[in-house]
PDB file of C-alpha atoms in Angstrom:
ATOM      1  CA  MET A   1     -15.695 -14.319 -22.528  1.00  0.00           C
ATOM      2  CA  LYS A   2     -12.037 -13.971 -23.927  1.00  0.00           C
ATOM      3  CA  THR A   3     -12.088 -10.181 -23.057  1.00  0.00           C
ATOM      4  CA  TYR A   4     -12.905  -8.373 -19.661  1.00  0.00           C
ATOM      5  CA  ARG A   5     -12.875  -4.625 -18.688  1.00  0.00           C
ATOM      6  CA  ASP A   6     -12.102  -3.339 -15.644  1.00  0.00           C
ATOM      7  CA  GLU A   7     -10.286  -0.309 -13.428  1.00  0.00           C
ATOM      8  CA  GLY A   8      -6.882  -0.890 -12.177  1.00  0.00           C
ATOM      9  CA  ILE A   9      -3.981   0.630 -10.324  1.00  0.00           C
ATOM     10  CA  VAL A  10      -0.484  -0.087 -11.943  1.00  0.00           C
ATOM     11  CA  LEU A  11       1.932  -1.272  -9.213  1.00  0.00           C
ATOM     12  CA  ARG A  12       4.921  -2.046 -11.177  1.00  0.00           C
ATOM     13  CA  THR A  13       6.145  -2.661 -14.207  1.00  0.00           C
ATOM     14  CA  HIS A  14       9.193  -4.761 -16.196  1.00  0.00           C
ATOM     15  CA  LYS A  15      10.438  -5.314 -19.259  1.00  0.00           C
ATOM     16  CA  LEU A  16       9.911  -8.440 -21.242  1.00  0.00           C
ATOM     17  CA  GLY A  17      11.654  -9.009 -24.686  1.00  0.00           C
ATOM     18  CA  GLU A  18      12.476  -6.071 -26.734  1.00  0.00           C
ATOM     19  CA  ALA A  19       9.314  -4.015 -26.884  1.00  0.00           C
ATOM     20  CA  ASP A  20       6.859  -5.633 -24.364  1.00  0.00           C
ATOM     21  CA  ARG A  21       6.385  -5.085 -20.373  1.00  0.00           C
ATOM     22  CA  ILE A  22       4.775  -7.336 -17.746  1.00  0.00           C
ATOM     23  CA  ILE A  23       2.538  -4.738 -15.945  1.00  0.00           C
ATOM     24  CA  THR A  24       1.353  -5.647 -12.330  1.00  0.00           C
ATOM     25  CA  VAL A  25      -2.109  -3.967 -11.688  1.00  0.00           C
ATOM     26  CA  LEU A  26      -4.802  -4.327  -9.056  1.00  0.00           C
ATOM     27  CA  THR A  27      -7.885  -4.165 -10.357  1.00  0.00           C
ATOM     28  CA  ARG A  28     -11.223  -3.347  -8.907  1.00  0.00           C
ATOM     29  CA  TYR A  29     -12.911  -6.918  -9.266  1.00  0.00           C
ATOM     30  CA  ASN A  30     -10.826  -9.382 -11.019  1.00  0.00           C
ATOM     31  CA  GLY A  31      -8.178  -8.694  -8.039  1.00  0.00           C
ATOM     32  CA  LEU A  32      -4.490  -8.772  -8.867  1.00  0.00           C
ATOM     33  CA  LYS A  33      -3.588  -9.580 -12.487  1.00  0.00           C
ATOM     34  CA  ARG A  34      -0.277  -9.791 -14.200  1.00  0.00           C
ATOM     35  CA  VAL A  35      -0.654  -8.802 -17.781  1.00  0.00           C
ATOM     36  CA  VAL A  36       1.445  -8.236 -21.324  1.00  0.00           C
ATOM     37  CA  ALA A  37       1.299  -4.802 -22.540  1.00  0.00           C
ATOM     38  CA  LYS A  38       2.790  -5.721 -26.037  1.00  0.00           C
ATOM     39  CA  GLY A  39       4.913  -3.040 -28.018  1.00  0.00           C
ATOM     40  CA  VAL A  40       4.515  -0.631 -24.941  1.00  0.00           C
ATOM     41  CA  ARG A  41       8.340   0.486 -24.902  1.00  0.00           C
ATOM     42  CA  ARG A  42       8.375   1.062 -28.774  1.00  0.00           C
ATOM     43  CA  THR A  43       8.409   5.057 -29.225  1.00  0.00           C
ATOM     44  CA  THR A  44       5.056   4.874 -31.645  1.00  0.00           C
ATOM     45  CA  SER A  45       2.999   3.313 -28.686  1.00  0.00           C
ATOM     46  CA  LYS A  46       0.066   5.017 -27.630  1.00  0.00           C
ATOM     47  CA  PHE A  47       0.024   3.159 -24.166  1.00  0.00           C
ATOM     48  CA  GLY A  48       3.204   3.576 -22.408  1.00  0.00           C
ATOM     49  CA  ALA A  49       2.854   6.964 -20.588  1.00  0.00           C
ATOM     50  CA  ARG A  50      -0.614   5.042 -19.558  1.00  0.00           C
ATOM     51  CA  LEU A  51       1.122   2.528 -17.440  1.00  0.00           C
ATOM     52  CA  GLU A  52       3.242   4.153 -15.188  1.00  0.00           C
ATOM     53  CA  PRO A  53       3.519   3.025 -12.038  1.00  0.00           C
ATOM     54  CA  PHE A  54       0.636   4.422  -9.674  1.00  0.00           C
ATOM     55  CA  THR A  55      -1.619   5.374 -12.175  1.00  0.00           C
ATOM     56  CA  ALA A  56      -5.227   4.594 -12.156  1.00  0.00           C
ATOM     57  CA  ILE A  57      -6.556   3.199 -15.781  1.00  0.00           C
ATOM     58  CA  ASP A  58      -9.922   1.792 -17.029  1.00  0.00           C
ATOM     59  CA  ALA A  59      -8.306  -1.357 -19.160  1.00  0.00           C
ATOM     60  CA  GLN A  60      -9.636  -3.849 -21.079  1.00  0.00           C
ATOM     61  CA  PHE A  61      -7.503  -7.291 -21.118  1.00  0.00           C
ATOM     62  CA  TYR A  62      -7.651 -10.319 -23.282  1.00  0.00           C
ATOM     63  CA  LEU A  63      -7.464 -13.691 -21.852  1.00  0.00           C
ATOM     64  CA  GLY A  64      -4.371 -15.498 -22.155  1.00  0.00           C
ATOM     65  CA  ARG A  65      -2.890 -19.275 -21.696  1.00  0.00           C
ATOM     66  CA  SER A  66      -0.491 -18.118 -18.795  1.00  0.00           C
ATOM     67  CA  LEU A  67      -0.645 -14.126 -18.931  1.00  0.00           C
ATOM     68  CA  ASP A  68      -3.962 -12.023 -20.123  1.00  0.00           C
ATOM     69  CA  VAL A  69      -2.635  -9.223 -22.330  1.00  0.00           C
ATOM     70  CA  LEU A  70      -4.063  -5.862 -22.337  1.00  0.00           C
ATOM     71  CA  THR A  71      -5.733  -4.476 -25.136  1.00  0.00           C
ATOM     72  CA  GLN A  72      -7.025  -1.232 -24.426  1.00  0.00           C
ATOM     73  CA  VAL A  73      -6.601   1.038 -21.845  1.00  0.00           C
ATOM     74  CA  GLN A  74      -7.198   4.839 -20.910  1.00  0.00           C
ATOM     75  CA  THR A  75      -5.794   6.971 -17.912  1.00  0.00           C
ATOM     76  CA  VAL A  76      -8.540   7.712 -14.992  1.00  0.00           C
ATOM     77  CA  ARG A  77      -6.232   9.104 -12.497  1.00  0.00           C
ATOM     78  CA  PRO A  78      -2.567   9.839 -13.517  1.00  0.00           C
ATOM     79  CA  TYR A  79      -0.922   9.674  -9.684  1.00  0.00           C
ATOM     80  CA  GLY A  80       2.167   8.752 -11.059  1.00  0.00           C
ATOM     81  CA  LEU A  81       3.051  11.861 -12.553  1.00  0.00           C
ATOM     82  CA  ASP A  82       2.903  13.933  -9.558  1.00  0.00           C
ATOM     83  CA  ILE A  83       4.257  11.119  -7.176  1.00  0.00           C
ATOM     84  CA  ALA A  84       7.260  10.018  -9.678  1.00  0.00           C
ATOM     85  CA  SER A  85       8.504  13.700  -9.538  1.00  0.00           C
ATOM     86  CA  ASP A  86       8.766  13.864  -5.104  1.00  0.00           C
ATOM     87  CA  TYR A  87      11.229  11.326  -4.155  1.00  0.00           C
ATOM     88  CA  SER A  88       9.320  11.234  -0.683  1.00  0.00           C
ATOM     89  CA  LEU A  89       6.204  10.515  -2.302  1.00  0.00           C
ATOM     90  CA  TYR A  90       7.227   7.954  -4.343  1.00  0.00           C
ATOM     91  CA  THR A  91       9.408   6.069  -1.610  1.00  0.00           C
ATOM     92  CA  ARG A  92       5.839   5.709   0.068  1.00  0.00           C
ATOM     93  CA  ALA A  93       3.848   4.894  -2.643  1.00  0.00           C
ATOM     94  CA  CYS A  94       6.319   1.907  -3.556  1.00  0.00           C
ATOM     95  CA  VAL A  95       5.460   0.851   0.170  1.00  0.00           C
ATOM     96  CA  MET A  96       1.812   0.835  -0.060  1.00  0.00           C
ATOM     97  CA  ALA A  97       1.874  -0.948  -3.903  1.00  0.00           C
ATOM     98  CA  GLU A  98       4.387  -3.486  -2.461  1.00  0.00           C
ATOM     99  CA  THR A  99       1.919  -4.079   0.631  1.00  0.00           C
ATOM    100  CA  ALA A 100      -1.154  -4.276  -1.544  1.00  0.00           C
ATOM    101  CA  GLU A 101       0.478  -6.632  -3.893  1.00  0.00           C
ATOM    102  CA  ARG A 102       1.058  -8.928  -0.811  1.00  0.00           C
ATOM    103  CA  LEU A 103      -1.987  -8.785   0.512  1.00  0.00           C
ATOM    104  CA  THR A 104      -4.145  -9.469  -2.702  1.00  0.00           C
ATOM    105  CA  GLU A 105      -2.257 -12.258  -3.950  1.00  0.00           C
ATOM    106  CA  ASP A 106      -4.987 -14.795  -3.653  1.00  0.00           C
ATOM    107  CA  ASP A 107      -8.649 -13.224  -3.856  1.00  0.00           C
ATOM    108  CA  PRO A 108     -10.019 -10.056  -5.438  1.00  0.00           C
ATOM    109  CA  HIS A 109     -10.182  -7.091  -3.007  1.00  0.00           C
ATOM    110  CA  PRO A 110     -12.583  -4.162  -3.974  1.00  0.00           C
ATOM    111  CA  GLN A 111     -11.898  -2.477  -0.898  1.00  0.00           C
ATOM    112  CA  MET A 112      -8.192  -2.707  -1.081  1.00  0.00           C
ATOM    113  CA  TYR A 113      -8.175  -1.299  -4.353  1.00  0.00           C
ATOM    114  CA  LEU A 114     -10.624   1.652  -3.630  1.00  0.00           C
ATOM    115  CA  LEU A 115      -8.257   2.331  -0.179  1.00  0.00           C
ATOM    116  CA  LEU A 116      -5.328   2.047  -2.059  1.00  0.00           C
ATOM    117  CA  LEU A 117      -6.769   4.644  -4.768  1.00  0.00           C
ATOM    118  CA  GLY A 118      -7.807   6.989  -1.592  1.00  0.00           C
ATOM    119  CA  GLY A 119      -3.851   6.537  -0.365  1.00  0.00           C
ATOM    120  CA  LEU A 120      -2.384   7.523  -3.717  1.00  0.00           C
ATOM    121  CA  HIS A 121      -4.632  10.586  -4.095  1.00  0.00           C
ATOM    122  CA  ALA A 122      -3.812  12.038  -0.604  1.00  0.00           C
ATOM    123  CA  LEU A 123      -0.032  11.510  -1.443  1.00  0.00           C
ATOM    124  CA  ALA A 124      -0.424  13.083  -4.623  1.00  0.00           C
ATOM    125  CA  MET A 125      -2.626  15.841  -3.757  1.00  0.00           C
ATOM    126  CA  GLY A 126      -0.472  16.929  -0.526  1.00  0.00           C
ATOM    127  CA  ARG A 127      -3.130  16.601   1.744  1.00  0.00           C
ATOM    128  CA  HIS A 128      -1.268  15.004   4.937  1.00  0.00           C
ATOM    129  CA  ALA A 129       2.569  14.330   5.112  1.00  0.00           C
ATOM    130  CA  PRO A 130       3.520  11.594   3.308  1.00  0.00           C
ATOM    131  CA  ASP A 131       4.164   9.230   6.139  1.00  0.00           C
ATOM    132  CA  LEU A 132       0.908  10.056   7.798  1.00  0.00           C
ATOM    133  CA  VAL A 133      -0.579   8.896   4.541  1.00  0.00           C
ATOM    134  CA  MET A 134       1.339   5.533   3.921  1.00  0.00           C
ATOM    135  CA  ASN A 135       1.105   4.672   7.612  1.00  0.00           C
ATOM    136  CA  SER A 136      -2.843   4.981   7.903  1.00  0.00           C
ATOM    137  CA  PHE A 137      -3.051   3.186   4.448  1.00  0.00           C
ATOM    138  CA  LEU A 138      -0.743   0.191   6.040  1.00  0.00           C
ATOM    139  CA  LEU A 139      -2.712  -0.174   8.958  1.00  0.00           C
ATOM    140  CA  ARG A 140      -6.260   0.268   7.486  1.00  0.00           C
ATOM    141  CA  ALA A 141      -5.106  -2.476   4.831  1.00  0.00           C
ATOM    142  CA  MET A 142      -3.966  -4.855   7.368  1.00  0.00           C
ATOM    143  CA  ALA A 143      -7.307  -4.076   9.157  1.00  0.00           C
ATOM    144  CA  LEU A 144      -9.010  -5.192   5.954  1.00  0.00           C
ATOM    145  CA  SER A 145      -7.030  -8.469   5.922  1.00  0.00           C
ATOM    146  CA  GLY A 146      -7.652  -9.579   9.353  1.00  0.00           C
ATOM    147  CA  TRP A 147      -4.753  -8.089  11.478  1.00  0.00           C
ATOM    148  CA  ALA A 148      -6.070  -5.165  13.557  1.00  0.00           C
ATOM    149  CA  PRO A 149      -3.857  -3.826  15.886  1.00  0.00           C
ATOM    150  CA  SER A 150      -4.959  -2.977  19.314  1.00  0.00           C
ATOM    151  CA  PHE A 151      -3.375   0.664  20.526  1.00  0.00           C
ATOM    152  CA  TRP A 152      -5.605   1.185  23.528  1.00  0.00           C
ATOM    153  CA  ASP A 153      -7.212  -1.997  25.452  1.00  0.00           C
ATOM    154  CA  CYS A 154      -4.612  -4.925  25.732  1.00  0.00           C
ATOM    155  CA  ALA A 155      -4.784  -7.087  23.111  1.00  0.00           C
ATOM    156  CA  VAL A 156      -4.486  -9.794  25.271  1.00  0.00           C
ATOM    157  CA  CYS A 157      -6.893  -9.370  28.569  1.00  0.00           C
ATOM    158  CA  SER A 158      -8.794  -6.437  26.945  1.00  0.00           C
ATOM    159  CA  LYS A 159      -7.808  -4.331  30.421  1.00  0.00           C
ATOM    160  CA  PRO A 160      -8.712  -0.581  29.219  1.00  0.00           C
ATOM    161  CA  GLY A 161      -6.166   1.586  27.838  1.00  0.00           C
ATOM    162  CA  PRO A 162      -3.653   3.305  27.932  1.00  0.00           C
ATOM    163  CA  ASN A 163      -1.338   0.425  28.205  1.00  0.00           C
ATOM    164  CA  SER A 164       2.554   0.696  28.615  1.00  0.00           C
ATOM    165  CA  GLY A 165       3.625  -1.723  25.815  1.00  0.00           C
ATOM    166  CA  PHE A 166       3.445  -3.111  22.507  1.00  0.00           C
ATOM    167  CA  SER A 167       3.963  -6.149  21.229  1.00  0.00           C
ATOM    168  CA  VAL A 168       3.545  -7.199  17.427  1.00  0.00           C
ATOM    169  CA  SER A 169       3.303 -11.284  18.212  1.00  0.00           C
ATOM    170  CA  SER A 170       0.721 -10.261  21.240  1.00  0.00           C
ATOM    171  CA  GLY A 171      -1.803  -8.286  19.109  1.00  0.00           C
ATOM    172  CA  GLY A 172      -0.462  -4.603  19.667  1.00  0.00           C
ATOM    173  CA  ALA A 173      -1.035  -2.856  22.926  1.00  0.00           C
ATOM    174  CA  VAL A 174      -0.482  -4.979  26.215  1.00  0.00           C
ATOM    175  CA  CYS A 175      -0.611  -4.326  30.049  1.00  0.00           C
ATOM    176  CA  SER A 176       2.320  -4.598  32.144  1.00  0.00           C
ATOM    177  CA  ASN A 177       0.656  -8.093  33.623  1.00  0.00           C
ATOM    178  CA  CYS A 178       0.386  -9.391  29.945  1.00  0.00           C
ATOM    179  CA  ARG A 179       3.679  -7.811  28.269  1.00  0.00           C
ATOM    180  CA  PRO A 180       5.988 -10.193  26.753  1.00  0.00           C
ATOM    181  CA  PRO A 181       9.780 -10.182  26.911  1.00  0.00           C
ATOM    182  CA  GLY A 182      11.262  -7.807  24.170  1.00  0.00           C
ATOM    183  CA  ALA A 183       7.905  -6.000  24.357  1.00  0.00           C
ATOM    184  CA  LEU A 184       8.686  -2.205  23.083  1.00  0.00           C
ATOM    185  CA  ALA A 185       7.244   0.851  25.152  1.00  0.00           C
ATOM    186  CA  PRO A 186       6.167   3.534  22.804  1.00  0.00           C
ATOM    187  CA  SER A 187       5.358   6.845  23.945  1.00  0.00           C
ATOM    188  CA  LEU A 188       1.217   7.232  24.690  1.00  0.00           C
ATOM    189  CA  GLU A 189       1.583  10.221  21.789  1.00  0.00           C
ATOM    190  CA  ALA A 190       2.826   7.571  19.563  1.00  0.00           C
ATOM    191  CA  MET A 191      -0.008   5.313  20.780  1.00  0.00           C
ATOM    192  CA  SER A 192      -2.267   7.991  19.939  1.00  0.00           C
ATOM    193  CA  LEU A 193      -1.238   9.034  16.440  1.00  0.00           C
ATOM    194  CA  LEU A 194      -1.399   4.860  15.832  1.00  0.00           C
ATOM    195  CA  GLY A 195      -5.122   5.162  16.846  1.00  0.00           C
ATOM    196  CA  ASP A 196      -5.853   8.040  14.840  1.00  0.00           C
ATOM    197  CA  LEU A 197      -4.147   6.982  11.579  1.00  0.00           C
ATOM    198  CA  LEU A 198      -6.556   3.917  12.080  1.00  0.00           C
ATOM    199  CA  SER A 199      -9.553   5.587  12.135  1.00  0.00           C
ATOM    200  CA  GLY A 200      -9.007   8.426   9.916  1.00  0.00           C
ATOM    201  CA  GLU A 201      -8.949  11.053  12.892  1.00  0.00           C
ATOM    202  CA  TRP A 202      -6.804  13.614  10.529  1.00  0.00           C
ATOM    203  CA  SER A 203      -7.210  16.518  12.548  1.00  0.00           C
ATOM    204  CA  SER A 204      -5.737  14.701  15.268  1.00  0.00           C
ATOM    205  CA  ALA A 205      -3.145  13.100  13.204  1.00  0.00           C
ATOM    206  CA  ASP A 206      -1.832  16.415  11.422  1.00  0.00           C
ATOM    207  CA  GLN A 207      -1.127  17.896  14.816  1.00  0.00           C
ATOM    208  CA  SER A 208       1.068  15.041  16.002  1.00  0.00           C
ATOM    209  CA  PRO A 209       4.984  15.453  16.934  1.00  0.00           C
ATOM    210  CA  GLU A 210       7.609  14.775  15.020  1.00  0.00           C
ATOM    211  CA  TYR A 211       8.872  12.114  17.418  1.00  0.00           C
ATOM    212  CA  ALA A 212       5.567  10.167  17.913  1.00  0.00           C
ATOM    213  CA  ARG A 213       5.712   9.741  13.908  1.00  0.00           C
ATOM    214  CA  ARG A 214       8.899   8.357  14.137  1.00  0.00           C
ATOM    215  CA  GLU A 215       7.954   5.677  16.727  1.00  0.00           C
ATOM    216  CA  ALA A 216       4.691   5.373  14.642  1.00  0.00           C
ATOM    217  CA  SER A 217       6.400   4.663  11.791  1.00  0.00           C
ATOM    218  CA  GLY A 218       9.090   1.930  13.115  1.00  0.00           C
ATOM    219  CA  LEU A 219       5.493   0.461  14.873  1.00  0.00           C
ATOM    220  CA  VAL A 220       3.831  -0.071  11.907  1.00  0.00           C
ATOM    221  CA  ALA A 221       6.716  -1.509   9.692  1.00  0.00           C
ATOM    222  CA  ALA A 222       7.148  -4.162  12.434  1.00  0.00           C
ATOM    223  CA  TRP A 223       3.558  -5.280  12.252  1.00  0.00           C
ATOM    224  CA  VAL A 224       3.000  -4.939   8.713  1.00  0.00           C
ATOM    225  CA  GLN A 225       6.015  -7.540   7.911  1.00  0.00           C
ATOM    226  CA  TRP A 226       5.481  -9.674  11.079  1.00  0.00           C
ATOM    227  CA  HIS A 227       1.923 -10.364  10.367  1.00  0.00           C
ATOM    228  CA  VAL A 228       2.706 -10.356   5.971  1.00  0.00           C
ATOM    229  CA  GLU A 229       5.441 -12.893   6.919  1.00  0.00           C
ATOM    230  CA  ARG A 230       8.153 -11.675   4.644  1.00  0.00           C
ATOM    231  CA  ARG A 231      10.228  -8.566   4.169  1.00  0.00           C
ATOM    232  CA  ILE A 232       8.482  -5.451   2.478  1.00  0.00           C
ATOM    233  CA  LYS A 233      11.735  -4.359   0.363  1.00  0.00           C
ATOM    234  CA  SER A 234      10.359  -1.034  -0.162  1.00  0.00           C
ATOM    235  CA  PHE A 235      11.227  -0.011   3.339  1.00  0.00           C
ATOM    236  CA  SER A 236      14.942  -0.436   2.498  1.00  0.00           C
ATOM    237  CA  GLN A 237      14.181   2.640   0.201  1.00  0.00           C
ATOM    238  CA  LEU A 238      13.096   4.963   3.243  1.00  0.00           C
ATOM    239  CA  LYS A 239      15.566   6.356   5.522  1.00  0.00           C
ATOM    240  CA  ALA A 240      17.162   3.957   7.761  1.00  0.00           C
ATOM    241  CA  THR A 241      16.655   6.060  10.799  1.00  0.00           C
ATOM    242  CA  GLU A 242      12.437   5.858  10.407  1.00  0.00           C
ATOM    243  CA  TYR A 243      12.392   2.137  10.422  1.00  0.00           C
ATOM    244  CA  VAL A 244      14.521   0.454  13.001  1.00  0.00           C
TER     245      VAL A 244
END
């Protein structure tokens, strides 16, 4: 078949020629796709408003030689409208979308698609603080990709927690005997919050103190970029004091 249909989330777009765009879409069953949307920059285009970043779509694609071509698209969830109107939501959504893109470059990943869809829904609906939603998504996305950190038992020797250190290179929480040089010493509240975000204990996470949220954000950013092995550029859009 030269055409196929799939659900997708628009991650980003960039211009192509005078009237076209290349759309990066995380599809549910066909993985990460970079497709051409012809004529969408024209004022007469029916597709343009449906292809904004963070919009959930149902689309039909035509198999091309180098890039597939978008031929039909319907909006399923216009999360981009709510997210783009709030800078705090927008910056967190950018981090989520870029990380999802990095983690799904090679193979289809239906679970990642559903995780990102849920994360964008939580952001747009304002169900939890934006940083909590973002960090929960990042931790779960990393876990789906095989990099689940330990926030309680020692990641090296399995000594029961709580443990006093955190080492990205060692796998998370580390005890005093396994703690390598340069390991961090986060607060117990920050480590507890990270565990809550990974497991989805929102009743506890929503009650966490602000200082624990700041610590947790820094640890998550370090964890993601260490294992992805490249800088997540969207982190630079966040306040520098939050991710040091």
